Short mmCIF file of C-alpha atoms in Angstrom, two decimals:
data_model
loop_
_atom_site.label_atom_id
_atom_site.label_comp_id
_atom_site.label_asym_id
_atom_site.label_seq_id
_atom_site.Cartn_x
_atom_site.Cartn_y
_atom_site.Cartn_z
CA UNK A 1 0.00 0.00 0.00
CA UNK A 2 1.74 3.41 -0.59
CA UNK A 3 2.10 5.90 1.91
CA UNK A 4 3.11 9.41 1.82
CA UNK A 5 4.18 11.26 4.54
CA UNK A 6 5.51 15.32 4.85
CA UNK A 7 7.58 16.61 7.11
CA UNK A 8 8.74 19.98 8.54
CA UNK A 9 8.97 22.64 10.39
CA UNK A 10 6.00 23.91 11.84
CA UNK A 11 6.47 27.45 12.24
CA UNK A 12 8.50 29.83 9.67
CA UNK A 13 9.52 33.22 10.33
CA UNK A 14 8.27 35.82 7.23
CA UNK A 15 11.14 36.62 4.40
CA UNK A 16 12.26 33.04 5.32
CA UNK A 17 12.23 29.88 3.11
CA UNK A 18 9.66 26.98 3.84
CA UNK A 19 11.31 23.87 3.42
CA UNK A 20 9.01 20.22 3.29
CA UNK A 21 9.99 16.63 2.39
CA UNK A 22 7.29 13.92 1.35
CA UNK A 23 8.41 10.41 2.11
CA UNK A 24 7.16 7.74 0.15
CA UNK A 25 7.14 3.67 1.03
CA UNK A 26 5.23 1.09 -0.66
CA UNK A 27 6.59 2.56 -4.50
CA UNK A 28 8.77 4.62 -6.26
CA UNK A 29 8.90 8.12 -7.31
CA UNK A 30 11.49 7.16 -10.21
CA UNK A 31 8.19 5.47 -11.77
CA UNK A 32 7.12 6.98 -15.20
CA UNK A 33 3.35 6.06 -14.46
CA UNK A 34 3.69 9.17 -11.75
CA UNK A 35 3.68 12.49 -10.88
CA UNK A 36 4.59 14.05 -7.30
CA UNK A 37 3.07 16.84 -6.33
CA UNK A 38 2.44 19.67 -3.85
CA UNK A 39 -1.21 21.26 -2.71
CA UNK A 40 -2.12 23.36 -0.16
CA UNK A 41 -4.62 24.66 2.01
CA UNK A 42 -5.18 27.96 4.06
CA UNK A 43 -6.89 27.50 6.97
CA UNK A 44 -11.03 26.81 6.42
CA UNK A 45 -10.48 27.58 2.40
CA UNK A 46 -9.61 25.70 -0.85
CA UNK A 47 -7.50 23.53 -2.70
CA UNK A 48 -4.90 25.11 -4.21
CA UNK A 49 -2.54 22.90 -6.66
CA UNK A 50 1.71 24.15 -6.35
CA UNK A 51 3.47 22.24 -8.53
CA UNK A 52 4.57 18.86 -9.45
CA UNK A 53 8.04 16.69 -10.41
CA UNK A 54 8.44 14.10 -12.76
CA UNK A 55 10.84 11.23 -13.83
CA UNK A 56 13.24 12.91 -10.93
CA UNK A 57 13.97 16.24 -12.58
CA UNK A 58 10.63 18.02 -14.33
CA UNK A 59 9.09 20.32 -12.56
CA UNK A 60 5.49 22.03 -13.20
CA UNK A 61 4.62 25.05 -11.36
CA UNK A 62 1.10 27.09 -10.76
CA UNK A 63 1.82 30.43 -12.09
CA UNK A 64 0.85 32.60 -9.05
CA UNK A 65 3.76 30.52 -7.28
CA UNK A 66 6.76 30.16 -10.44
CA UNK A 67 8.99 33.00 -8.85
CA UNK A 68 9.19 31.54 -5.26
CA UNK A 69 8.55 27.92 -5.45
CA UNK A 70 11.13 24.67 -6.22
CA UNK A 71 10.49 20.92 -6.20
CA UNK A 72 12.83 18.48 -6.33
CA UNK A 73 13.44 15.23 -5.75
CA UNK A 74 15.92 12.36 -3.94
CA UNK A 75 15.31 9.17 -5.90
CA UNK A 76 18.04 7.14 -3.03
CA UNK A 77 15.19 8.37 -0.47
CA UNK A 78 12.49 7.92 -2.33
CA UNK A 79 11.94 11.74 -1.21
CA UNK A 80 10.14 14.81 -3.05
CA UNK A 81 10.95 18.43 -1.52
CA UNK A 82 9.73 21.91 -1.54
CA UNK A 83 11.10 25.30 -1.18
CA UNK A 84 8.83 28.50 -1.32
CA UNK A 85 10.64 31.09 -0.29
CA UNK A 86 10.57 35.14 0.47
CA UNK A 87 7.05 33.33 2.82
CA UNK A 88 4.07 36.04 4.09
CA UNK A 89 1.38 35.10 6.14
CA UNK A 90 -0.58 34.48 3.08
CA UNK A 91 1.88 30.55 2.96
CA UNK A 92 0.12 29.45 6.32
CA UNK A 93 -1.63 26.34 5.38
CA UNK A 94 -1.63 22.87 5.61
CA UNK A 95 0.57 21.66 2.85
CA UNK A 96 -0.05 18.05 0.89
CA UNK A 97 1.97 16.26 -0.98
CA UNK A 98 -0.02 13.38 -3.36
CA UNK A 99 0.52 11.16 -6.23
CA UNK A 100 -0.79 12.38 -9.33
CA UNK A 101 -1.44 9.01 -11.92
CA UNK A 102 -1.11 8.76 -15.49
CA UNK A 103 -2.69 5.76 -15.55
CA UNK A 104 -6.04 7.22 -15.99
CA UNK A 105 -7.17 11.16 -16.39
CA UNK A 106 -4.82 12.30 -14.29
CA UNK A 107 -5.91 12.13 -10.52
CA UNK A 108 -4.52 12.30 -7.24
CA UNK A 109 -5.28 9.03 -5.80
CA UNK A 110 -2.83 9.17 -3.00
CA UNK A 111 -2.49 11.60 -0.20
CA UNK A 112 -0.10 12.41 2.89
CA UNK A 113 -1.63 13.43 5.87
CA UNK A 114 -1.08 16.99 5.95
CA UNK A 115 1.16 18.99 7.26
CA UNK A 116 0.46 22.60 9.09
CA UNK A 117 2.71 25.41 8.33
CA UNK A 118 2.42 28.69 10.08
CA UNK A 119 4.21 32.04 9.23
CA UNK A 120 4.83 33.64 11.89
CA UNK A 121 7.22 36.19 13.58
CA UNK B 1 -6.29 29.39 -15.73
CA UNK B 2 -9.50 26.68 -16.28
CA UNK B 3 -12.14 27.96 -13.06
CA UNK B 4 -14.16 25.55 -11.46
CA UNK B 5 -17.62 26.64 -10.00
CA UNK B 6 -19.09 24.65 -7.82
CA UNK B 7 -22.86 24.57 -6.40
CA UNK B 8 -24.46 24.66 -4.32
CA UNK B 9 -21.54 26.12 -1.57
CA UNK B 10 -23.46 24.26 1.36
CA UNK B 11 -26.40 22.14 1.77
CA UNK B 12 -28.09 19.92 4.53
CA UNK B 13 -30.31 17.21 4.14
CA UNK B 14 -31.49 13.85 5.73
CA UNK B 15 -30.02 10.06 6.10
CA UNK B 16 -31.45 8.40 3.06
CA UNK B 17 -31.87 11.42 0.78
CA UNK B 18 -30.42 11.51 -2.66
CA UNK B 19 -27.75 14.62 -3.13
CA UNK B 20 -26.28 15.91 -6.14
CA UNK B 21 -23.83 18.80 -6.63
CA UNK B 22 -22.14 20.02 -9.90
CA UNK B 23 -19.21 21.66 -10.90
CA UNK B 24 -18.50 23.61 -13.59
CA UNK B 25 -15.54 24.57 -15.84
CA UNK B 26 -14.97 27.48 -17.70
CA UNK B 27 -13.75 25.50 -20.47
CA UNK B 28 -14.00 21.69 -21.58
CA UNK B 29 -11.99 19.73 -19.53
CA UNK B 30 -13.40 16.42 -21.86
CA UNK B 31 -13.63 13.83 -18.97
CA UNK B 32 -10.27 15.24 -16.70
CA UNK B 33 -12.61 15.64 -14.12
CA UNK B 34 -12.40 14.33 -10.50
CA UNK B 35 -14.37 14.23 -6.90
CA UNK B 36 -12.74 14.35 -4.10
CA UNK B 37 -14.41 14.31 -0.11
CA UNK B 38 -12.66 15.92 2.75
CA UNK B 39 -13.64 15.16 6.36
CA UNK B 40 -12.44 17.85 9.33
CA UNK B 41 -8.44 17.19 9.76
CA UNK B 42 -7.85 15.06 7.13
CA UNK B 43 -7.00 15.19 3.89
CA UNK B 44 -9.06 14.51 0.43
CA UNK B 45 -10.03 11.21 -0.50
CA UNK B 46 -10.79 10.44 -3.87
CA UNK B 47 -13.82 9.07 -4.79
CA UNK B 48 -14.21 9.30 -8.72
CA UNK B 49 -12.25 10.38 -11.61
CA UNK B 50 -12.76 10.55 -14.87
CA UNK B 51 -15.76 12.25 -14.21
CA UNK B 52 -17.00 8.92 -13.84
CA UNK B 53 -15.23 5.85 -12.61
CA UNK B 54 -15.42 5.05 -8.93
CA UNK B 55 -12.03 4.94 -7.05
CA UNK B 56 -11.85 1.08 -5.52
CA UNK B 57 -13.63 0.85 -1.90
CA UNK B 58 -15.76 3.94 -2.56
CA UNK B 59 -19.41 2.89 -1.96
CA UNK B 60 -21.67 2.58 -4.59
CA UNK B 61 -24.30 5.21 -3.23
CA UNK B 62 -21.22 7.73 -4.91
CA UNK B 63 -21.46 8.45 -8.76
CA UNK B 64 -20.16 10.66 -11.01
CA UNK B 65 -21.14 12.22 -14.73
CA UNK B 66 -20.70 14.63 -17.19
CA UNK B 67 -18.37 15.63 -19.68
CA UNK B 68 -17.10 19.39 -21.48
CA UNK B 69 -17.80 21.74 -18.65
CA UNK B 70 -20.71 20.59 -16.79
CA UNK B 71 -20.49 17.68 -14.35
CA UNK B 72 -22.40 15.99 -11.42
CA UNK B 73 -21.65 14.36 -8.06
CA UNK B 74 -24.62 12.04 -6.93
CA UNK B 75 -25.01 10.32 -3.72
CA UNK B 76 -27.98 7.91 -3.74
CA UNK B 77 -28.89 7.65 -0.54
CA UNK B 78 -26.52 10.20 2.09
CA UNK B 79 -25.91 8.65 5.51
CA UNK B 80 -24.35 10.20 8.17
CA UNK B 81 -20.67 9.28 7.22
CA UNK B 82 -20.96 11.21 4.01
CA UNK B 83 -20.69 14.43 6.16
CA UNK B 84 -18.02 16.13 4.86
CA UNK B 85 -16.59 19.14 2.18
CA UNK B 86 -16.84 18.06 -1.38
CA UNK B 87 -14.20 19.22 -3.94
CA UNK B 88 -14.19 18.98 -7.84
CA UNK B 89 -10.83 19.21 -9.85
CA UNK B 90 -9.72 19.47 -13.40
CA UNK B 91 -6.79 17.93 -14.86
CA UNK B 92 -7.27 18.61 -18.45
CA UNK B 93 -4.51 21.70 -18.32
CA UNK B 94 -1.89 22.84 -15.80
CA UNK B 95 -2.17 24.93 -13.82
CA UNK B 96 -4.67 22.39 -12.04
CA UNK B 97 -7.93 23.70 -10.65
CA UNK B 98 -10.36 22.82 -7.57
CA UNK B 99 -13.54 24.13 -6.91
CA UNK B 100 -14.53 26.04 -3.59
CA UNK B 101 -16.00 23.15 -2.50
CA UNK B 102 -19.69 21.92 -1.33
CA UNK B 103 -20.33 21.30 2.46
CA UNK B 104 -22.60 18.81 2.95
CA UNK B 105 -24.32 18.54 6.75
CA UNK B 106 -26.58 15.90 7.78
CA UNK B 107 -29.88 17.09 9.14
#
C-alpha cells in the first residue's frame, strides 16, 4: 500500500524559506506512471494545486507561485521536496503532498496526511 | 487558468436522501474531471475520476457524470458518514484547478 508522509517545520519566520519533504514507502517516485506533487490549504479555504516533479527532474509550477517555489526530488530516499521562499502570512496552510497518476485522467489518488505550516514572527 | 464553480456552496439534508452537486468549468476539460471528499483534519479522498469511474472501496451510493464543462456528483442515498466538504478538480490543463468546495451537513 503506498504511503506518503511530509515533514517539517511547523512554524517559519516571514522573508524566510519553507522547506518540506514527502516520504514515500510502498513505490517509487522514479516510476514513469507518476507524478509528485504539492497542494495546499489555508486554513477553512480551498484547494490550491503548487506544482509537481516528474521522472526525478521536471518540474510544473502554478503560475501565481513560479517565482518563489522549487520541487525536487531524492530518488536514493524515495523523497520529493519543496522550497517556497521570500514566505508572508498568506503561505500558512496545511501543505499536501499526493501522487498524481497517469494511468487514468490524471488524478490524485494518493495523499499524505497533511502537514500545518504557520508564518509567523 | 480553467475555473471551477461549484454549487451549491453548502447544503443539509437527511439520512437516506439523494444529493447531487455540480461543478462547472470554464472550459472543456473532456472527462479530466475528478471528486474528491474531505472530512475535518484530514486530507481529500478520492472518490471518482474521470468524471465517472469510482475509485476502488468507494461505496456505490457515490457516482459521477458529465463531460465538457458541466459535471455531477450524486449520492444515492446520504448517511451520516458522508458528512463532509466536497471538492471537484480538473486535470485537463496545468495549472490544475479545484472548486470552492460543497459542504454537505446531515440534518
Amino acid at each position: 500500500q503506498l504511503q506518503l508522509q511530509e515533514s517539517g517545520p511547523g512554524l517559519v519566520k516571514p522573508s524566510q524559506t519553507l522547506s518540506l519533504t514527502c516520504t514515500v514507502s510502498g513505490g517509487s517516485i522514479s516510476s514513469s506512471d507518476y507524478y509528485w506533487t504539492w497542494i495546499r490549504q489555508p486554513p477553512g479555504k480551498g484547494l490550491e494545486w503548487i506544482g509537481y516533479i516528474y521522472y526525478s527532474e521536471n518540474t510544473n509550477y502554478t503560475p501565481s507561485l513560479r517565482s518563489r517555489v522549487s520541487i525536487s526530488a531524492d530518488t536514493s530516499k524515495n523523497q520529493f521536496s519543496l522550497k517556497l521562499s521570500s514566505v508572508t502570512a498568506a503561505d500558512t496552510a496545511v501543505y499536501y503532498c499526493a501522487r498524481y497518476s497517469l494511468r487514468h485522467y490524471g488524478e490524485l489518488d494518493y495523499w499524505g496526511q497533511g502537514t500545518l505550516v504557520t508564518v509567523s514572527s | 487558468d480553467i475555473q471551477m464553480t461549484q454549487s451549491p456552496s453548502s447544503l443539509s439534508a437527511s439520512v437516506g436522501d439523494r444529493v447531487t452537486i455540480t461543478c462547472r468549468a470554464s472550459q472543456s476539460i473532456s472527462s479530466y474531471l475528478h471528486w474528491y471528499q474531505q472530512k475535518p483534519g484530514k486530507a481529500p479522498k478520492l472518490l471518482i475520476y474521470a468524471a465517472s469511474s469510482l475509485q476502488g472501496g468507494v461505496p456505490s451510493r457515490f457516482s459521477g457524470s458529465g463531460s465538457g464543462t458541466d459535471f455531477t456528483l450524486t449520492i444515492s442515498s446520504l448517511q451520516p458518514e458522508d458528512s463532509a466538504t466536497y471538492y471537484c478538480q480538473q486535470s485537463s490543463s496545468a495549472p490544475w484547478t479545484f472548486g470552492q468546495g460543497t459542504k454537505v451537513e446531515i440534518k
